[in-house]
């Protein structure tokens, strides 16, 4: 019987090992027996010591952590991504799992029945080999093995390795060696480099490396006119080649490059030019293998060519954040670095999506990040808020232009979602046609919001006071900003409504000074840190700074620092508000990292007495700030 | 003529219908995680309940977060009525190269497959009405199953806010995109049923993190 869903599953499986080794008939049979399972984040799929299930797992979408528990501490052994197999124990010896598996994101899993799959392995040694390798990579930490063959370190967070030990790890060299003969012309060499997308080519004679030509040589020797493009490569190649054995460590490779002033090393079987060349290490490989250094991460982000690569880098970013939080670095520093990393990520997503568009943008445009990223306070993967503004268009081209940018924005929104930035639940995203408009339309929209300052419009405006340009033409965004300030000045009623809304958020403490918890819904009995603390303090900062017509400071604690400077009589209060913002942000980040979520809801039981007191102190500051607002905008009779 | 008509009325329903009624009378399990649901989608010749007919149906069973690919239902109906306008949408032509069955056979197989399981569909009322129209044409009563609409369920999860147009309707494509579900095999009945099933699973677990939601409460959520 026809089974469309099975066909679709077979279609997906056939591009992944070991299924690509199966015959179409076998693939068809197996996909008809597969069970599709959906899991949310943080669910245990099986635990160490559990009796084996009668199927193994293929991860179709999501991420799974393989871990082992030793003396109550859990050690990450492996991290599975789309297309990986795990839980293979029942295919081989053993009737109990020796490891545990937990979902790190929401996952779609294919459960593959052993009974059907087992006979297919039988004669096929390639399949058996692949499965054994997967089993081994699941059960042993990659960071303990010293063999250069271990899996790509970029795939794994270096959390299990002390940071300083990274240098001693063996280099993960590229085994895809691009080489040519010494008689090849420079022209065809350059073509080879282009098609293979490499920066260097090894010149070989009888499989032995006799020279190397890099991007730099082409630039220095050919482009400068010193040599003709029809020159044979042997005349311009660098010789002899600096060779190293496969076991070279990261530190060694770095030193070797520095010593010789080069950016590529050739890997040969025994480390001398007298054995076969087997691979290549570039400076870039070293950079990528370096885990947690913002400089390297930025470089890796700008070099990424796929969302998948970005996703791996984002994991490292989160790991970096974790380390920062552990070492208690100042929040000002942390938020600046994370802002830069997020900003680079957003830029990259836009670049990648632009490259996929059928045509170049029809006119100038700008991508604005709103909300927390606009305030440079987005540390965790929280919701994305963004918008597009483009140049004014004549009526006849407007529709196409608008459509172009909406399509672009949808692609970018989707990429960001894949990286872990959830969609904005209120749909305040550039992919929403209403949030992708021309300059004049935005201005008109804004004026109408300010003229009718009802609750919704005020909310919408608030998002727009905290914007940051992520990509595109700055002048578009600036002119929008100026318009906003000008309009508000003409409508004093708007400001007082804004003030009203700033103090409207529910109080964090009850009458008896106890924490007010959520009384229903998904987060029942948890404390909503965002709604009850972060939003009020952010709203207040925005309002107060607006009064001074200060532009270009979007960050909440920087706003309070500025206010302290502008209003010396309230200096202490504003400084403590700045401090409170940082504390609250830190709480949220800690909480988010602990639960691998956006940190919005806090389980009070997880806080120590000291932390609770600290939180309450922040709340006092918030209520003092709100008192100032009430007085300044004479809101007392309003309430 | 009149006596023939009366006899027809008194006639007992066919056996498969009685079996279906028997299974419907059984209570549903208490928890969502213990209940089997049917996700289904129909492709039709058009949107007119009287004129148009079901071309094909895809259905699958969901049990505790799982979809069993071995146990799906895929039926194609032989057509007496043909609307060339809808061919470009789902590519089903009048002379198919797969096995087709009569409407009666279709009803029999469908009822046997669904039993008392609650039916999940996107814009469910349309699919259910089309099936009911087929039942009525075959002198049978209408479906008795509980129905669960993923479109209504999705809307239920959106924030209550005036930014969101409460009356707006969301297509399967839109909802799938928002929930990060890959859109392959669109416009085949089984492909759409599969996407509907994934939408259901994602939304269900959003409400029910620890799999303790009661089936009754879920059915009230839409």
Tab-separated table of N, CA, C and O in Angstrom, chain A residues 19 71-72 104 169 189 191 572:
chain	number	residue	atom	x	y	z
A	19	UNK	N	22.146	5.135	6.594
A	19	UNK	CA	20.990	4.775	5.752
A	19	UNK	C	21.300	4.914	4.272
A	19	UNK	O	20.698	4.257	3.445
A	71	UNK	N	29.098	10.243	40.739
A	71	UNK	CA	29.019	10.877	42.055
A	71	UNK	C	28.172	12.143	41.989
A	71	UNK	O	28.634	13.234	42.314
A	72	UNK	N	26.986	12.001	41.520
A	72	UNK	CA	25.992	13.081	41.459
A	72	UNK	C	26.335	14.201	40.464
A	72	UNK	O	25.518	15.064	40.203
A	104	UNK	N	17.951	18.620	24.564
A	104	UNK	CA	18.403	19.977	24.879
A	104	UNK	C	17.502	21.020	24.231
A	104	UNK	O	17.528	22.185	24.582
A	169	UNK	N	45.470	20.273	23.052
A	169	UNK	CA	44.696	19.356	22.226
A	169	UNK	C	45.343	19.223	20.851
A	169	UNK	O	45.953	20.164	20.367
A	189	UNK	N	45.578	27.187	-11.412
A	189	UNK	CA	45.658	27.023	-9.955
A	189	UNK	C	44.615	27.915	-9.268
A	189	UNK	O	43.901	27.479	-8.371
A	191	UNK	N	41.915	29.024	-10.533
A	191	UNK	CA	40.588	28.472	-10.788
A	191	UNK	C	40.279	27.334	-9.823
A	191	UNK	O	39.181	27.220	-9.279
A	572	UNK	N	22.106	59.532	44.001
A	572	UNK	CA	22.215	58.247	44.700
A	572	UNK	C	21.148	57.263	44.243
A	572	UNK	O	21.417	56.090	44.023
